[in-house]
XYZ file of N, CA, C and O in Angstrom:
548
model
N -22.382 -17.441 2.576
C -22.156 -15.734 2.386
C -21.402 -15.061 2.649
O -20.757 -13.990 2.482
N -20.037 -15.970 3.331
C -19.113 -15.170 2.977
C -18.254 -15.270 2.275
O -17.681 -13.970 1.334
N -18.582 -15.789 0.896
C -17.715 -15.769 0.060
C -18.647 -14.966 -1.045
O -17.882 -13.989 -1.697
N -19.859 -14.692 -0.927
C -20.398 -13.168 -1.562
C -19.997 -12.015 -1.121
O -19.656 -11.313 -1.716
N -19.478 -11.923 -0.268
C -18.705 -10.587 0.427
C -17.406 -10.505 -0.113
O -17.056 -9.123 -0.464
N -16.979 -11.877 0.161
C -15.689 -11.550 -0.322
C -15.338 -10.687 -1.668
O -14.683 -10.478 -2.549
N -16.320 -11.674 -3.211
C -16.627 -11.182 -4.023
C -16.943 -10.049 -4.465
O -16.465 -9.308 -5.348
N -17.678 -9.325 -3.203
C -18.446 -7.831 -3.479
C -17.120 -6.761 -3.083
O -16.526 -6.398 -3.842
N -16.672 -7.678 -2.244
C -14.815 -6.930 -2.459
C -14.022 -7.216 -2.808
O -13.309 -5.722 -3.764
N -14.043 -7.499 -3.601
C -13.038 -8.011 -4.752
C -13.191 -7.068 -6.377
O -12.522 -6.437 -6.448
N -14.608 -6.925 -6.115
C -15.808 -6.538 -7.282
C -15.298 -4.516 -6.936
O -14.488 -3.617 -8.016
N -15.384 -4.423 -5.594
C -14.801 -2.914 -5.287
C -13.752 -2.422 -5.723
O -13.140 -1.469 -5.986
N -12.772 -3.035 -4.661
C -11.185 -2.550 -5.508
C -10.808 -3.240 -6.833
O -10.157 -1.859 -7.209
N -11.455 -3.574 -7.702
C -11.247 -4.044 -8.869
C -11.981 -2.587 -9.579
O -11.075 -1.638 -10.357
N -12.895 -1.829 -9.179
C -13.369 -0.476 -9.364
C -12.158 0.415 -8.599
O -12.190 1.648 -9.555
N -11.753 0.334 -7.852
C -10.800 1.314 -7.242
C -9.667 1.194 -8.394
O -9.331 2.544 -7.984
N -9.207 0.654 -8.266
C -7.931 0.303 -8.949
C -7.705 0.969 -10.305
O -6.340 1.257 -10.711
N -8.109 1.094 -11.118
C -8.321 1.506 -11.974
C -7.862 3.458 -11.829
O -7.119 3.762 -13.087
N -8.473 3.980 -11.046
C -7.544 5.197 -11.263
C -6.510 5.651 -9.913
O -5.516 6.188 -10.294
N -5.765 4.264 -10.304
C -4.491 3.722 -9.707
C -3.428 4.212 -10.895
O -2.313 4.564 -11.035
N -4.148 3.793 -11.863
C -3.480 4.016 -13.450
C -2.486 5.267 -13.555
O -1.817 5.396 -14.517
N -3.395 6.238 -13.145
C -3.489 7.397 -12.910
C -2.552 8.165 -12.425
O -2.127 9.446 -12.381
N -1.912 7.569 -11.659
C -0.774 7.990 -10.911
C 0.469 8.731 -11.263
O 1.410 8.448 -12.312
N 0.296 10.018 -10.631
C 1.401 11.159 -11.579
C 2.683 10.957 -11.272
O 3.831 11.221 -12.002
N 3.022 10.019 -10.199
C 4.487 9.629 -9.897
C 4.651 8.447 -10.006
O 4.260 6.829 -9.288
N 5.343 8.360 -10.835
C 5.859 7.052 -11.559
C 7.751 7.000 -11.515
O 8.470 7.907 -11.922
N 8.081 5.767 -11.882
C 9.540 5.458 -12.104
C 10.333 6.253 -11.101
O 10.410 6.136 -10.053
N 11.298 7.201 -12.059
C 12.230 7.990 -11.427
C 11.731 9.094 -10.647
O 12.154 9.389 -9.589
N 10.503 9.114 -10.750
C 9.793 10.842 -9.936
C 9.804 9.857 -8.521
O 10.515 11.059 -7.564
N 9.500 8.920 -8.125
C 9.625 8.486 -7.259
C 10.238 7.644 -6.328
O 11.259 7.732 -5.571
N 10.832 6.410 -7.158
C 11.524 5.271 -7.060
C 12.974 5.652 -7.607
O 13.732 5.861 -8.711
N 13.574 6.927 -6.950
C 15.136 7.332 -7.455
C 15.799 6.140 -8.072
O 15.966 5.731 -6.858
N 16.218 5.314 -8.851
C 16.938 4.724 -9.266
C 18.711 5.167 -8.757
O 19.351 3.839 -8.906
N 19.527 5.912 -8.646
C 20.435 6.685 -7.885
C 20.594 5.994 -6.638
O 21.494 5.410 -5.890
N 19.105 6.256 -5.937
C 19.367 5.782 -3.983
C 19.537 4.464 -3.768
O 18.843 3.586 -4.760
N 20.842 4.550 -3.158
C 20.876 2.528 -3.134
C 20.266 1.861 -1.724
O 20.066 0.827 -2.282
N 19.353 2.663 -1.079
C 18.266 1.844 -0.865
C 17.062 1.867 -1.129
O 16.534 0.767 -1.170
N 16.875 2.245 -2.329
C 15.794 2.468 -3.260
C 16.143 1.009 -4.382
O 15.816 -0.228 -4.549
N 17.195 0.436 -4.610
C 17.516 -0.170 -5.601
C 17.632 -1.807 -4.487
O 17.545 -2.229 -5.291
N 18.270 -1.395 -3.704
C 18.679 -2.307 -2.862
C 17.374 -2.966 -1.933
O 17.027 -4.593 -2.113
N 15.961 -2.385 -2.106
C 14.516 -2.544 -1.809
C 14.480 -3.413 -2.601
O 13.753 -4.309 -2.490
N 14.205 -2.657 -4.214
C 13.455 -3.448 -5.205
C 14.314 -5.132 -5.181
O 13.729 -6.045 -5.563
N 15.440 -5.371 -5.096
C 16.168 -6.671 -4.993
C 15.565 -7.445 -4.503
O 15.394 -8.269 -4.012
N 15.794 -7.224 -3.053
C 14.827 -7.958 -1.810
C 13.568 -8.090 -2.267
O 13.066 -9.593 -1.344
N 12.889 -6.975 -2.387
C 11.202 -7.571 -2.828
C 11.532 -8.530 -4.114
O 10.418 -9.446 -3.871
N 12.071 -8.180 -4.780
C 11.683 -9.780 -5.829
C 12.760 -10.952 -5.647
O 12.584 -12.206 -6.029
N 13.504 -11.158 -4.429
C 14.199 -12.156 -4.152
C 13.289 -13.096 -2.536
O 12.915 -13.540 -2.000
N 11.886 -12.102 -2.209
C 11.061 -12.098 -1.525
C 11.612 -12.135 0.220
O 10.662 -12.319 1.184
N 12.319 -11.250 0.182
C 12.654 -10.847 1.632
C 11.758 -9.301 1.372
O 12.564 -8.293 2.137
N 10.190 -9.343 1.947
C 9.469 -8.566 2.271
C 9.451 -7.259 2.971
O 9.581 -6.721 3.229
N 9.825 -7.646 4.559
C 9.896 -7.834 5.807
C 11.370 -6.161 5.427
O 11.297 -4.790 5.852
N 12.671 -6.479 4.740
C 13.488 -5.829 4.793
C 13.351 -5.242 3.793
O 13.759 -3.546 3.524
N 12.746 -5.157 2.504
C 12.223 -4.264 1.937
C 11.342 -3.055 1.981
O 11.695 -1.880 1.969
N 10.616 -3.154 3.055
C 9.482 -2.591 3.242
C 10.313 -1.386 3.960
O 10.201 -0.635 4.073
N 11.778 -2.169 4.688
C 12.239 -1.142 6.093
C 13.067 -0.408 5.125
O 12.859 0.761 5.570
N 13.358 -0.616 4.029
C 14.430 0.253 3.197
C 13.634 1.574 2.265
O 13.759 1.627 2.471
N 12.272 0.398 2.234
C 11.541 1.533 1.588
C 11.218 2.993 2.644
O 11.232 4.064 2.156
N 10.538 2.257 3.685
C 10.356 3.425 4.494
C 11.416 4.001 4.836
O 10.796 5.432 5.413
N 12.587 3.802 5.081
C 13.570 4.404 5.050
C 14.028 5.476 4.334
O 14.452 6.464 5.111
N 13.962 5.617 3.069
C 14.354 6.294 2.464
C 12.828 7.193 2.321
O 13.206 8.022 1.387
N 12.108 6.707 2.880
C 10.606 7.808 2.695
C 11.289 8.703 3.622
O 10.700 9.986 3.477
N 12.134 9.165 4.506
C 12.783 9.581 5.695
C 13.260 10.550 5.218
O 13.121 12.141 6.012
N 14.382 10.646 3.825
C 14.460 11.165 3.102
C 13.893 12.705 2.042
O 14.612 13.323 1.457
N 12.820 11.819 1.849
C 12.103 12.734 1.086
C 10.808 13.449 1.480
O 10.658 13.182 2.700
N 10.459 14.651 0.810
C 9.027 14.933 0.988
C 7.631 14.974 0.106
O 8.223 14.125 -0.834
N 6.667 15.080 0.100
C 5.658 14.559 0.299
C 5.593 15.171 -1.483
O 6.420 16.176 -1.549
N 5.109 14.731 -2.818
C 4.582 13.215 -2.472
C 5.449 11.735 -2.953
O 5.096 10.909 -2.415
N 6.923 12.343 -2.724
C 7.618 10.810 -3.071
C 7.565 10.198 -1.770
O 7.820 9.260 -1.833
N 7.328 10.978 -0.492
C 7.674 10.339 0.751
C 6.418 9.201 0.701
O 6.592 8.417 1.344
N 5.333 9.771 0.454
C 3.604 8.831 0.366
C 3.860 7.891 -0.243
O 3.669 6.921 0.359
N 4.636 7.685 -1.628
C 4.678 6.902 -2.372
C 5.760 5.820 -2.076
O 5.406 4.428 -1.687
N 6.791 5.998 -1.173
C 7.204 5.244 -0.528
C 6.914 4.807 0.803
O 6.969 3.048 0.806
N 6.239 5.355 1.213
C 5.387 4.600 2.440
C 4.756 3.323 2.335
O 4.406 2.948 2.888
N 3.670 3.842 1.153
C 2.940 2.713 0.556
C 3.344 1.655 -0.058
O 2.961 0.704 0.620
N 4.472 2.273 -0.614
C 5.123 1.095 -1.407
C 5.815 0.091 -0.259
O 5.767 -1.385 -0.078
N 6.540 0.432 0.804
C 6.552 0.235 2.320
C 5.093 -1.583 2.696
O 5.690 -2.482 3.087
N 4.117 -0.546 2.523
C 3.125 -1.066 3.371
C 2.978 -2.423 2.220
O 2.731 -3.539 2.428
N 2.802 -1.897 0.454
C 2.840 -2.743 -0.021
C 3.677 -4.154 0.049
O 3.400 -5.280 -0.292
N 4.574 -3.860 0.157
C 5.630 -4.494 0.385
C 5.381 -5.931 1.073
O 5.734 -7.003 1.253
N 4.923 -5.360 2.578
C 4.523 -6.160 3.456
C 3.411 -6.931 3.806
O 2.582 -7.575 4.542
N 2.386 -6.645 2.751
C 1.133 -7.230 3.322
C 0.857 -8.534 2.329
O 0.403 -8.771 1.163
N 1.726 -9.336 3.149
C 1.528 -10.543 3.082
C 0.968 -11.649 4.583
O 1.323 -10.581 5.580
N 0.251 -12.703 4.259
C 0.029 -12.980 5.533
C 1.051 -13.449 6.627
O 0.446 -12.790 8.042
N 2.625 -13.661 5.694
C 3.228 -13.920 7.434
C 3.728 -12.678 7.878
O 4.223 -12.599 9.017
N 3.724 -11.132 7.037
C 3.966 -10.148 7.439
C 3.236 -9.219 7.698
O 3.247 -8.019 7.707
N 2.289 -8.710 7.868
C 0.649 -8.243 7.911
C 0.810 -7.549 9.130
O 0.330 -6.027 8.985
N 1.367 -7.549 10.528
C 1.390 -6.675 11.533
C 2.822 -5.708 10.998
O 2.380 -4.594 11.086
N 3.266 -6.149 10.209
C 4.312 -5.168 9.951
C 3.768 -3.997 8.989
O 3.353 -2.929 9.354
N 2.742 -4.410 8.047
C 1.540 -3.265 7.038
C 1.001 -2.471 8.117
O 0.838 -1.681 7.867
N 0.433 -3.319 9.077
C -0.179 -2.579 9.623
C 0.688 -1.398 10.828
O -0.235 -0.558 11.067
N 1.551 -1.509 10.774
C 1.932 -0.661 11.901
C 2.541 0.392 11.044
O 2.709 1.740 11.241
N 2.818 0.080 9.670
C 3.208 0.579 8.598
C 1.972 1.815 8.369
O 2.507 3.061 7.851
N 1.003 0.894 8.117
C -0.394 1.888 7.569
C -0.759 2.619 8.518
O -1.491 3.931 8.615
N -0.711 2.379 10.202
C -0.978 3.044 10.964
C 0.114 4.415 11.203
O -0.624 5.602 11.865
N 0.617 4.615 10.228
C 2.149 5.712 10.846
C 1.916 6.637 9.855
O 2.391 7.724 9.357
N 0.957 6.356 8.402
C 0.762 7.013 7.383
C -0.326 8.229 7.766
O -1.552 7.825 8.022
N -0.408 9.205 7.234
C -0.448 10.538 7.499
C -1.395 10.862 6.339
O -1.396 10.816 4.830
N -3.243 10.417 6.384
C -3.796 10.099 4.824
C -4.305 11.835 5.121
O -4.479 11.844 3.503
N -4.394 12.706 5.757
C -4.099 13.753 5.082
C -3.488 14.734 4.162
O -4.405 15.276 3.000
N -2.307 13.843 3.856
C -1.379 14.454 3.302
C -1.086 13.687 1.867
O -0.558 14.126 0.661
N -2.072 12.743 1.525
C -1.958 11.588 0.148
C -2.644 12.124 -0.656
O -3.831 12.450 -0.552
N -2.487 12.439 -1.758
C -2.928 12.640 -3.066
C -4.340 11.233 -3.190
O -3.909 10.150 -2.633
N -5.281 11.388 -3.869
C -6.210 10.489 -3.989
C -5.518 9.096 -4.918
O -6.315 7.961 -4.331
N -4.618 9.533 -5.512
C -4.601 7.640 -6.366
C -3.817 7.099 -4.795
O -4.236 5.861 -4.585
N -2.814 7.325 -4.096
C -2.324 7.225 -3.001
C -2.875 7.099 -1.812
O -3.005 5.673 -1.305
N -4.178 7.296 -1.380
C -5.475 7.161 -0.539
C -6.239 5.620 -1.204
O -6.426 5.146 -0.096
N -6.153 5.919 -2.486
C -6.880 4.624 -2.929
C -5.814 3.569 -2.939
O -6.320 2.706 -2.289
N -4.902 3.651 -3.165
C -4.233 2.392 -2.567
C -3.722 2.065 -1.016
O -3.781 0.746 -0.646
N -3.664 3.175 -0.510
C -4.033 2.745 1.255
C -4.958 2.196 1.456
O -5.176 1.039 2.133
N -6.298 2.420 0.754
C -7.991 1.902 1.326
C -7.353 0.109 0.397
O -7.916 -0.618 1.210
N -6.934 0.204 -0.103
C -6.801 -0.885 -1.030
C -6.376 -1.987 -0.130
O -6.372 -3.150 0.233
N -4.887 -1.679 0.416
C -4.197 -2.133 1.042
C -5.032 -2.411 3.265
O -4.809 -3.776 3.348
N -5.765 -1.298 3.210
C -6.407 -1.803 4.352
C -7.556 -2.918 4.303
O -7.591 -3.774 5.166
N -8.382 -3.478 2.881
C -9.541 -4.215 2.384
C -8.390 -4.966 2.487
O -8.912 -6.010 2.846
N -7.458 -5.236 2.042
C -6.273 -6.537 1.848
C -6.260 -6.978 2.896
O -6.197 -7.987 3.525
N -5.829 -6.275 4.284
C -5.488 -6.361 5.427
C -6.667 -7.416 6.072
O -6.544 -8.369 6.804
N -7.030 -6.492 5.965
C -8.706 -6.946 6.670
C -9.385 -8.723 6.229
O -10.016 -9.214 7.232
N -8.701 -8.225 5.132
C -9.557 -9.695 3.929
C -8.391 -11.011 4.885
O -9.062 -12.626 4.863
N -7.032 -10.543 4.894
C -6.310 -11.689 5.611
C -7.076 -12.056 7.121
O -6.620 -13.258 7.555
N -7.002 -11.109 7.460
C -7.505 -10.888 9.099
C -8.909 -12.219 9.558
O -9.856 -11.984 10.030
N -9.501 -12.100 8.029
C -10.891 -12.521 8.259
C -12.506 -12.040 8.634
O -13.040 -12.415 8.946
N -11.597 -10.633 7.860
C -13.200 -9.948 8.330
C -13.485 -8.498 6.989
O -13.576 -8.003 6.484
N -13.895 -9.945 5.979
C -14.424 -9.705 4.460
C -15.210 -8.203 5.196
O -15.309 -7.175 3.937
N -16.254 -8.325 5.613
C -17.316 -7.463 5.885
C -16.835 -5.980 6.166
O -16.976 -4.860 5.949
N -15.343 -6.006 6.772
C -14.790 -4.502 8.017
C -14.063 -4.181 6.293
O -13.793 -3.144 5.872
N -13.740 -4.914 5.197
C -12.946 -4.578 4.276
C -13.677 -4.097 3.361
O -13.200 -3.439 2.931
N -15.083 -4.112 3.460
C -15.789 -3.633 2.747
C -15.710 -1.929 3.037
O -16.132 -1.513 2.142
N -15.686 -1.566 4.235
C -15.836 -0.524 4.875
C -14.549 0.098 4.533
O -14.568 1.517 4.538
N -13.725 -0.778 4.396
C -12.503 0.286 3.853
C -11.995 1.044 2.658
O -10.887 1.594 2.555
N -12.992 0.396 1.705
C -13.036 0.970 0.397
C -14.401 2.226 0.299
O -15.374 2.055 0.264
N -14.151 3.331 0.718
C -15.358 4.157 0.862
C -15.776 4.266 -0.462
O -14.797 4.162 -1.776
N -17.435 4.624 -0.932
C -17.481 4.631 -1.994
C -16.886 6.376 -2.530
O -17.444 5.450 -4.122
N -16.464 6.967 -2.464
C -16.311 8.045 -2.673
C -15.268 8.427 -3.407
O -14.718 8.281 -4.730
N -14.392 6.811 -2.566
C -13.127 6.513 -3.866
C -13.368 5.869 -5.089
O -12.774 6.061 -5.625
N -14.233 5.220 -4.931
C -14.915 4.222 -6.322
C -15.960 5.391 -7.493
O -15.241 5.089 -8.644
N -16.343 6.028 -6.999
C -16.731 7.242 -7.797
C -16.175 8.194 -8.389
O -16.298 8.521 -9.595
N -14.890 8.844 -7.993
C -14.139 9.847 -8.337
C -12.963 8.742 -9.763
O -13.383 8.595 -10.036
């Protein structure tokens, strides 16, 4: 039964992700290549230093306004969305204001919540993390 729920969650996530491809904020619009914090965060992320990279993304988000701030905060969550750093991901997730997120960033946040729940052995709750409304849009 758990495998069936897990497969269903993956199918739902796969359906939700195509809307992320329309992300209007890409490349230099969000991740300013001149910003030394963002450059360092990218290097740390590539080196597997997820917690440090996330902290830099989060710190950089404090100097930005929405939607750049929101994208950097989601990037911080995604950086620590690993089994060994998932508690940091949870802290960042709880600090993000959903009411200001664009549709694409909201989908990414819900996907992150679903992944967290799967890591925590809660596949049924992971299904609840991705509202059907997000999938249909």
